[in-house]
PDB file of C-alpha atoms in Angstrom:
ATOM      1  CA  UNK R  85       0.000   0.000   0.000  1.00 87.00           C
ATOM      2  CA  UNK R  86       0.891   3.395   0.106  1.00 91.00           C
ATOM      3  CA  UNK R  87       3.112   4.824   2.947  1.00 95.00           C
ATOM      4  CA  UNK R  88       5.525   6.979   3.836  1.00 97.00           C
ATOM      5  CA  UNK R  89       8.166   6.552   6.663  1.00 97.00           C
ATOM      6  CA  UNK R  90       9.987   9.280   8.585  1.00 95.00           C
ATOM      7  CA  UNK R  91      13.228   9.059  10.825  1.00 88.00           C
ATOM      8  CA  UNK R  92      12.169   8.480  14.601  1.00 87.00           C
ATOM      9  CA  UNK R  93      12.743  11.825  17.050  1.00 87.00           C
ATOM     10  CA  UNK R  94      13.081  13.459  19.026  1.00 95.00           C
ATOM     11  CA  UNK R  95      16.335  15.056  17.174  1.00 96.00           C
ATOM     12  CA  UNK R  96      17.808  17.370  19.251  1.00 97.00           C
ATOM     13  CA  UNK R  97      20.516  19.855  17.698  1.00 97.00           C
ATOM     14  CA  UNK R  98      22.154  22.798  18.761  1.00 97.00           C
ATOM     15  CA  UNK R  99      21.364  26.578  17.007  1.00 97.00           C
ATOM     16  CA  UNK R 100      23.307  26.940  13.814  1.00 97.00           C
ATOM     17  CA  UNK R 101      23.626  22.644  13.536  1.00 97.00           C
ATOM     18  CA  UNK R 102      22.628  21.292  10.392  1.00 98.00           C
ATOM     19  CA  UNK R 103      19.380  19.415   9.877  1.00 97.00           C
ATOM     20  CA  UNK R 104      18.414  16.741   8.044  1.00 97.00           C
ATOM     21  CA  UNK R 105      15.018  14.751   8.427  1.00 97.00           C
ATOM     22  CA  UNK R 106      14.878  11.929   6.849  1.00 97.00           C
ATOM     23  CA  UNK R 107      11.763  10.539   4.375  1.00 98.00           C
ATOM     24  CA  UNK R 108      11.271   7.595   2.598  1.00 98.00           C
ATOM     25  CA  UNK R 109       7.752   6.445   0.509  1.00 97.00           C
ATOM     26  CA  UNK R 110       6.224   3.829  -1.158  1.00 96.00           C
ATOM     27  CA  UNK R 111       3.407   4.362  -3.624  1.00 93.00           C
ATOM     28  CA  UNK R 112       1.576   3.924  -6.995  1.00 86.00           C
ATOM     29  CA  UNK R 113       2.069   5.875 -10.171  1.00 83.00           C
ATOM     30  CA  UNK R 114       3.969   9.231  -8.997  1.00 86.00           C
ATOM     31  CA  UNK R 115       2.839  11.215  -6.066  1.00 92.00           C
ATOM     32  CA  UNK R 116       3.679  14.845  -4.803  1.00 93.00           C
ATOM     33  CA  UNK R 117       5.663  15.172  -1.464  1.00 95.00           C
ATOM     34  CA  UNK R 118       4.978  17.236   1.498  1.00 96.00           C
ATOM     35  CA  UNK R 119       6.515  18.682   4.175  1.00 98.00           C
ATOM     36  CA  UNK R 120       4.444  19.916   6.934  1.00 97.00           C
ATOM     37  CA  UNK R 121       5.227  21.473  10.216  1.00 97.00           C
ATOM     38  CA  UNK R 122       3.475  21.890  13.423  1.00 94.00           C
ATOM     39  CA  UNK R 123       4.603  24.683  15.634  1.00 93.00           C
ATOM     40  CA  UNK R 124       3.846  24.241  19.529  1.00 88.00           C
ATOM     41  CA  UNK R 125       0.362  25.681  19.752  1.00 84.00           C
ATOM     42  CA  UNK R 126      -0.393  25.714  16.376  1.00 87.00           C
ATOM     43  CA  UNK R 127      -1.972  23.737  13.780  1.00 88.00           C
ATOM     44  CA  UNK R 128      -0.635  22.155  10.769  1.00 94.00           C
ATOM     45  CA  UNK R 129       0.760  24.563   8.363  1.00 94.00           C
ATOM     46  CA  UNK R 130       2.586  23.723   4.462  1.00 95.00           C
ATOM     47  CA  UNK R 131       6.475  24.296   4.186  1.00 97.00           C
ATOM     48  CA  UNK R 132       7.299  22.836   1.133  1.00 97.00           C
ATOM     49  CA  UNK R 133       6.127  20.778  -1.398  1.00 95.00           C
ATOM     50  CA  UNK R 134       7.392  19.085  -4.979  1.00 95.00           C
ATOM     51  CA  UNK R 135       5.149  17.635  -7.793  1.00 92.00           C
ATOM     52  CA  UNK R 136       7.506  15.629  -9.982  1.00 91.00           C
ATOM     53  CA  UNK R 137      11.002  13.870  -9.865  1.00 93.00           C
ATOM     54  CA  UNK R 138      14.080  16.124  -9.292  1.00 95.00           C
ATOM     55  CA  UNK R 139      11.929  19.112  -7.645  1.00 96.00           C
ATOM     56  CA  UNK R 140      13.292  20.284  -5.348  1.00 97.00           C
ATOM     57  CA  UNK R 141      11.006  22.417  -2.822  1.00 97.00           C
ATOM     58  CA  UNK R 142      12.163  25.612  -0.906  1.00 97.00           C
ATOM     59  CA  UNK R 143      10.611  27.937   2.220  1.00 97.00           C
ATOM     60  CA  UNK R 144      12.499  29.504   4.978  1.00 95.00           C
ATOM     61  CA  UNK R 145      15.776  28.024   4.743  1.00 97.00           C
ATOM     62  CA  UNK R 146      14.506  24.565   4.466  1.00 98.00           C
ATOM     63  CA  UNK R 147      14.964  22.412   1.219  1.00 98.00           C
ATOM     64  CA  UNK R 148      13.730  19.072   0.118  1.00 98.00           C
ATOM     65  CA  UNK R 149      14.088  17.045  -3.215  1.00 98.00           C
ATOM     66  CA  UNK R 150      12.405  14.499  -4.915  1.00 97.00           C
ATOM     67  CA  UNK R 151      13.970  11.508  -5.884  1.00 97.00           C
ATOM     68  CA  UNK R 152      12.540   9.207  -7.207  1.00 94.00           C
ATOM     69  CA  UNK R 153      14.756   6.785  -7.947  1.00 95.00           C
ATOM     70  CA  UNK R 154      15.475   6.470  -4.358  1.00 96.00           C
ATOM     71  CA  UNK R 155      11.825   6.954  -3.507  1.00 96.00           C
ATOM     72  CA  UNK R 156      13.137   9.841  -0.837  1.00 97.00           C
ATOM     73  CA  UNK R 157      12.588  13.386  -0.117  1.00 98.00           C
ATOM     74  CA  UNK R 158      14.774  14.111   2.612  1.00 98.00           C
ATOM     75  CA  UNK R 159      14.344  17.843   4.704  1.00 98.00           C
ATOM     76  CA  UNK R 160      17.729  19.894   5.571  1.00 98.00           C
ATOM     77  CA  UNK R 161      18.376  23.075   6.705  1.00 98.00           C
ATOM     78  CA  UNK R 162      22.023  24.245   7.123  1.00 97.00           C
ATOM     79  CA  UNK R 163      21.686  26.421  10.462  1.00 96.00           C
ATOM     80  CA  UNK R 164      18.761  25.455  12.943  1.00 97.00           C
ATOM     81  CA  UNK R 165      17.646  28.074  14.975  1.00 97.00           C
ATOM     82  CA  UNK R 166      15.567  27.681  18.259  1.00 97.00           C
ATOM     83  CA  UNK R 167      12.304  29.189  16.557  1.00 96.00           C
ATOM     84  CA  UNK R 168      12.491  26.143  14.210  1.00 97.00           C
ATOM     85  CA  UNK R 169      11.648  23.420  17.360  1.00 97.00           C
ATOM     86  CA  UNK R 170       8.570  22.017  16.036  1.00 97.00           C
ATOM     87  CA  UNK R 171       7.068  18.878  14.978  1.00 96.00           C
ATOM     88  CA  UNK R 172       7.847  17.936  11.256  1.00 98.00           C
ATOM     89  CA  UNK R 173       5.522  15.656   8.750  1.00 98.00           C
ATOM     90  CA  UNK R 174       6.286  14.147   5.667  1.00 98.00           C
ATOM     91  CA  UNK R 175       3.423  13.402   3.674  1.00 97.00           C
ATOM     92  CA  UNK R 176       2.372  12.250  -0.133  1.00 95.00           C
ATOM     93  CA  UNK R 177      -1.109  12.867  -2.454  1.00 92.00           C
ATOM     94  CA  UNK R 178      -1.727  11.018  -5.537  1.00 87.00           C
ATOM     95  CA  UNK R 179      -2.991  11.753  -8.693  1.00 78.00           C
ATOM     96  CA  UNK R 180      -6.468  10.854  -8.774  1.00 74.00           C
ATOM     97  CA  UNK R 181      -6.987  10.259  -4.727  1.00 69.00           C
ATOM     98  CA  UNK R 182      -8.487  14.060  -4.656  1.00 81.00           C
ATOM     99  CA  UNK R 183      -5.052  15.121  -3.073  1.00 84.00           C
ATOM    100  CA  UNK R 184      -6.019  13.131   0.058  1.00 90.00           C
ATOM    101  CA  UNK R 185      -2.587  13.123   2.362  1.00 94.00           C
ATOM    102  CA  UNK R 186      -0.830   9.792   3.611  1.00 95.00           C
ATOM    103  CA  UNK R 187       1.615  11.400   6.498  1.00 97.00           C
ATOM    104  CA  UNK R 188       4.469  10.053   8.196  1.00 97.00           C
ATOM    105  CA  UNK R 189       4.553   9.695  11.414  1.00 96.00           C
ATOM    106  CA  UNK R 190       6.269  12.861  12.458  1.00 97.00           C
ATOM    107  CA  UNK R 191       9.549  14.193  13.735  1.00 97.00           C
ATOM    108  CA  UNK R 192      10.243  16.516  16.883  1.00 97.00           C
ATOM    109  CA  UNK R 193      12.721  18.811  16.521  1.00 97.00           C
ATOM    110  CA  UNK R 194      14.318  20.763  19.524  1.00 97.00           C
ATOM    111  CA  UNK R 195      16.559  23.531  18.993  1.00 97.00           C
ATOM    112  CA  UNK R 196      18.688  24.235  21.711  1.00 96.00           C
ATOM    113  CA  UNK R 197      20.605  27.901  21.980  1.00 94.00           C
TER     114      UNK R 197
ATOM    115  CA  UNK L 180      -7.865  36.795   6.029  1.00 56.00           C
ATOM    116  CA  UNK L 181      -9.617  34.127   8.148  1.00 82.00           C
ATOM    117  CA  UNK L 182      -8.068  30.443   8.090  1.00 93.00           C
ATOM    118  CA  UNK L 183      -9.663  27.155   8.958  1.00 95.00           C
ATOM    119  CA  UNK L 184     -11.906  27.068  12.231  1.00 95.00           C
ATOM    120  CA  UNK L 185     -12.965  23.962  14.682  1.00 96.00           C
ATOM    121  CA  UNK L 186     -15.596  24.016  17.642  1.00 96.00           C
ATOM    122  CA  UNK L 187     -14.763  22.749  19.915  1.00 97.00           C
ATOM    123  CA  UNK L 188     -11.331  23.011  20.702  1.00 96.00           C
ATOM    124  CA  UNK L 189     -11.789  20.325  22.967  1.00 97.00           C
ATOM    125  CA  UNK L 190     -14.406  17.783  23.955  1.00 98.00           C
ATOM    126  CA  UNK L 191     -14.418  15.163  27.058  1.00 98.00           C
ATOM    127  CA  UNK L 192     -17.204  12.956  26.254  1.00 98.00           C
ATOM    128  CA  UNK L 193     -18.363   9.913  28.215  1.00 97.00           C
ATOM    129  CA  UNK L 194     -18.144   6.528  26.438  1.00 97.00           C
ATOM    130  CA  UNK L 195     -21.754   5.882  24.658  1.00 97.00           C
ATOM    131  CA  UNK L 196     -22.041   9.172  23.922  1.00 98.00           C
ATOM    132  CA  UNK L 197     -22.731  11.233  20.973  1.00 98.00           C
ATOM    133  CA  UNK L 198     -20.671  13.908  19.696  1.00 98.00           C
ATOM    134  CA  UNK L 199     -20.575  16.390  17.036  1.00 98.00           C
ATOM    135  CA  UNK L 200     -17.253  17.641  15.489  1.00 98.00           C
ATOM    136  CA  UNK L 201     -17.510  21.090  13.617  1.00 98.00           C
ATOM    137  CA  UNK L 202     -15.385  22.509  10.906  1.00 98.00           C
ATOM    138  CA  UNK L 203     -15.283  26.092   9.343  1.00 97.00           C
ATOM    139  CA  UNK L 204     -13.537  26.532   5.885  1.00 97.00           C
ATOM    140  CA  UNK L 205     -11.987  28.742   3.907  1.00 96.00           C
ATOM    141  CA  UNK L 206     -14.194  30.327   2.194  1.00 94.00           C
ATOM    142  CA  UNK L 207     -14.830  29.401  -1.064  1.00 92.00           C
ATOM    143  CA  UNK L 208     -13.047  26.554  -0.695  1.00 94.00           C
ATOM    144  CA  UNK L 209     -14.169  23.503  -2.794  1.00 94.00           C
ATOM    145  CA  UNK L 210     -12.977  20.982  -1.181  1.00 95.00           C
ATOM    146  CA  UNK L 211     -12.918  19.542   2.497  1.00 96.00           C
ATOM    147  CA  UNK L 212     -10.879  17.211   4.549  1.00 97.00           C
ATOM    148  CA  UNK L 213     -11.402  15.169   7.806  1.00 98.00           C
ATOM    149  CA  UNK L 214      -8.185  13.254   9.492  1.00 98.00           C
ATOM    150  CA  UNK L 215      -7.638  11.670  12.670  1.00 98.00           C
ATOM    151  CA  UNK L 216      -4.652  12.352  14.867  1.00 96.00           C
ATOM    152  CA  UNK L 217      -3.774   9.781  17.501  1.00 95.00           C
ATOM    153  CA  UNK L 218      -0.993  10.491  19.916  1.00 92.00           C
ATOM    154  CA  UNK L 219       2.337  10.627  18.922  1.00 89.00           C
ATOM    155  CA  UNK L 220       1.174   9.459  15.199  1.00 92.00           C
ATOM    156  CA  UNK L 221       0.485  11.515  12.015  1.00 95.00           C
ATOM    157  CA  UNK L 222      -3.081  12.296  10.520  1.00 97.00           C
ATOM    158  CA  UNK L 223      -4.689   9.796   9.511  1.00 97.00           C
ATOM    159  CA  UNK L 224      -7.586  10.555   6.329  1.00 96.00           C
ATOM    160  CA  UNK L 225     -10.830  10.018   7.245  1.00 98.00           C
ATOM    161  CA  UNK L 226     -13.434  11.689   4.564  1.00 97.00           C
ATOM    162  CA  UNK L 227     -13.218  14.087   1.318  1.00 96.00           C
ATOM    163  CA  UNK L 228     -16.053  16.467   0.745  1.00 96.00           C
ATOM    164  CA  UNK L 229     -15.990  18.635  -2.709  1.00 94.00           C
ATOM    165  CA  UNK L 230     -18.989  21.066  -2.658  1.00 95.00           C
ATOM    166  CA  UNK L 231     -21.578  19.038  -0.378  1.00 96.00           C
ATOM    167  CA  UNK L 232     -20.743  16.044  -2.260  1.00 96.00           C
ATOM    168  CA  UNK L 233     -19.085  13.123   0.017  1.00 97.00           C
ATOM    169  CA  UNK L 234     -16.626  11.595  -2.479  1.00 94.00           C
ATOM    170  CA  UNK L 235     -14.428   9.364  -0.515  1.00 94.00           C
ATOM    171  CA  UNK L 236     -15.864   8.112   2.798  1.00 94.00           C
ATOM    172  CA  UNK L 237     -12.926   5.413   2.848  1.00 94.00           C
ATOM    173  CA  UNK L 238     -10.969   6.306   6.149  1.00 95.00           C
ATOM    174  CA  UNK L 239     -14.097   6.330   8.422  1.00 97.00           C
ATOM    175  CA  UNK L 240     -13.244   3.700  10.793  1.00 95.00           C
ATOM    176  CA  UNK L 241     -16.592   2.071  11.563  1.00 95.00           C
ATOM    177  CA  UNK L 242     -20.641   2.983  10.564  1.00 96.00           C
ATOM    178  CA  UNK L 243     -20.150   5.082  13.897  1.00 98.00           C
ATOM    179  CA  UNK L 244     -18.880   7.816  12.118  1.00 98.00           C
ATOM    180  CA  UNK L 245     -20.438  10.001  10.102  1.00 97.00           C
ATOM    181  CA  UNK L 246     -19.951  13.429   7.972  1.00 98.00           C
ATOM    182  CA  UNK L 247     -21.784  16.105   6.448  1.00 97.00           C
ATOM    183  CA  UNK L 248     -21.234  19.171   4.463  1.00 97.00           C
ATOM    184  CA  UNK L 249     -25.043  20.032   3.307  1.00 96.00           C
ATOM    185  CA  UNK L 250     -24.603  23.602   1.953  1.00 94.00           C
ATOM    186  CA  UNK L 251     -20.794  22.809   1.012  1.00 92.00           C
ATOM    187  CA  UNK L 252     -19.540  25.113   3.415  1.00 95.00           C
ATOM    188  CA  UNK L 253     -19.583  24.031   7.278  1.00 98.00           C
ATOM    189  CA  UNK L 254     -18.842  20.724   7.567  1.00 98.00           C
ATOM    190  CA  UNK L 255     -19.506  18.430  10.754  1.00 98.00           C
ATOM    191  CA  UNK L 256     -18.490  15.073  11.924  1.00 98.00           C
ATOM    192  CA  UNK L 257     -20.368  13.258  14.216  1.00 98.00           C
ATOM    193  CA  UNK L 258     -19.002  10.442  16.648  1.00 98.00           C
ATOM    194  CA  UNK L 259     -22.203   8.162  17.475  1.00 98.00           C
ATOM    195  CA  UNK L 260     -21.703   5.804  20.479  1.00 98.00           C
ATOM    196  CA  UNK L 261     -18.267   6.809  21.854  1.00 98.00           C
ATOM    197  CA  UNK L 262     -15.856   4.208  22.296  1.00 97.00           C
ATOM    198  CA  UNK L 263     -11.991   5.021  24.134  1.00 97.00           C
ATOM    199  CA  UNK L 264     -10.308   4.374  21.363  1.00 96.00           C
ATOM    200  CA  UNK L 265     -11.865   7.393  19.314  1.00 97.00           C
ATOM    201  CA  UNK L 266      -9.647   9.641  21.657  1.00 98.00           C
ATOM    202  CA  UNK L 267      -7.629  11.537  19.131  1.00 98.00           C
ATOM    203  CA  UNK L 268      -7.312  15.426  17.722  1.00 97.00           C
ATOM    204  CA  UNK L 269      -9.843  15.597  14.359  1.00 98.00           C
ATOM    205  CA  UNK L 270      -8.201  18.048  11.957  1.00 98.00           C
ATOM    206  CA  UNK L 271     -10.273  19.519   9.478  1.00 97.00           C
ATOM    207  CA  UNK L 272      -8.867  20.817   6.553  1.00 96.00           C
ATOM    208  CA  UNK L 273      -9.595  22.969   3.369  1.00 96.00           C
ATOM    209  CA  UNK L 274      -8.250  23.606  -0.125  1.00 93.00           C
ATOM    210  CA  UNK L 275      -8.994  25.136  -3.499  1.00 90.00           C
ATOM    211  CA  UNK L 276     -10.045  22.122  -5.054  1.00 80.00           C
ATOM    212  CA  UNK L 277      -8.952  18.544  -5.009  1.00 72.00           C
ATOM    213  CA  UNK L 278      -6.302  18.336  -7.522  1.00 75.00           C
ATOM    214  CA  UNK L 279      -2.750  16.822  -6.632  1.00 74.00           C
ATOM    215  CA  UNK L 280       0.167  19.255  -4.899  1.00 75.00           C
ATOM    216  CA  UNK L 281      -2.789  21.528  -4.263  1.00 84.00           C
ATOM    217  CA  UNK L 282      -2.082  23.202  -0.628  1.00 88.00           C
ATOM    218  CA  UNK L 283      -4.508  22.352   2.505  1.00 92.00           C
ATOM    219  CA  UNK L 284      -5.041  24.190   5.013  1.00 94.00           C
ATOM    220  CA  UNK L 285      -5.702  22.998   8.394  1.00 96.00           C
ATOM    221  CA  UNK L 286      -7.809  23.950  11.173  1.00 95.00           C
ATOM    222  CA  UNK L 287      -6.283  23.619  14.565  1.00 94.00           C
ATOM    223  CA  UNK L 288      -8.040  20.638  15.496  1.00 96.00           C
ATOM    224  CA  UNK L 289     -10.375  19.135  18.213  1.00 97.00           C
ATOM    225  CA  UNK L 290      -9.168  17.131  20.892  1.00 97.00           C
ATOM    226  CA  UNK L 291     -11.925  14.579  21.600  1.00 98.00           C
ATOM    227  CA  UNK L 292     -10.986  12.427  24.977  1.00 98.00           C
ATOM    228  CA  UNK L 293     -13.360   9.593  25.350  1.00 97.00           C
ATOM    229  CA  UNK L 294     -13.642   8.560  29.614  1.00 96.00           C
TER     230      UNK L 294
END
């Protein structure tokens, strides 16, 4: 079936540490890939997205790509910064399954200054 | 401009009770999303509403469940019969229309606990 698998947390890093979050799927025909994030408080809000192989998606210092030959689309950011503490999920739609989401399971995050 | 609403933020319901869930789009968004949250785990898809039509009811976990979006606007879930296990946040969510990569936008959910 359809799935998508995301690297257990809590990660904890240091400000200025690189991130990476890691995301792996399996599914039919060729999805789109989501990141979404969930501040403490808040509710679930996009930060990046790609629709086709070798996209790569983009917001707030955070990048992602799709590949598809390794059915990934890991997150990274090069410098952390406490504000980005948050709960991350990766998540897939596919074409014809009225962009219903399949999420991970989610990823805390904790920024330390 | 104003985002995604839920009422009520939170609900403690007894088990064998009834409960009703309700969600606030965007407006003028087409199309409408239910998901269930467990602890610790990501959404999970419940129910797909574009306009007031019900187009995929394939995540509701039992007959117990039930949606509506009459007007295809306000949409509400109702929980019949309340079991523990239905403890979870319900996200509602809202979007354009239902094509793929299209971006939701989610409601900030409402935590049922089931005694």
């Amino acid at each position: 079936g359809n799935s998508v698998t995301q690297m257990e947390g809590p990660v904890t890093l240091s400000e200025e540490a690189f991130l990476t979050i890691n995301c792996t799927y399996t599914a039919t025909g060729y999805p789109s890939l989501f990141w979404y994030v969930q501040y403490p408080g808040e509710g679930l809000q996009l930060l990046l997205k790609a629709t086709k192989a070798d996209d790569k998606g983009s917001n707030k210092g955070f990048e992602a790509t799709y590949r598809k030959e390794t059915t990934s689309f890991h997150l990274e950011k090069g410098s952390v910064q406490v504000s980005d503490s948050a709960v991350y999920f990766c998540a897939l739609s596919l074409r014809g399954g009225y962009n219903k989401l399949i999420f991970g399971a989610g990823t805390r995050l904790a920024v330390h200054p | 401009g104003a985002g995604v609403s839920q009422s009520p933020r939170y609900k403690v319901a007894k088990r064998g009770q009834d409960v009703a869930l309700r969600c606030d789009p965007i407006s003028g968004h087409v199309s409408l999303f239910w998901y269930q949250q467990a602890l610790g785990q990501g959404p999970e898809f419940l129910t797909y509403f574009q306009n007031e039509a019900q187009l995929d009811k394939s995540g509701l976990p039992s007959d117990r469940f039930f949606a509506e979006r009459p007007e295809g606007s306000v949409s509400t879930l109702k929980i019949q019969r309340t079991q523990q296990e239905d403890s979870a946040v319900y996200l509602c969510a809202s979007s354009l229309e239902g094509g793929q990569g299209i971006e939701q936008f989610f409601g900030p959910g409402t935590r049922l606990t089931v005694l």
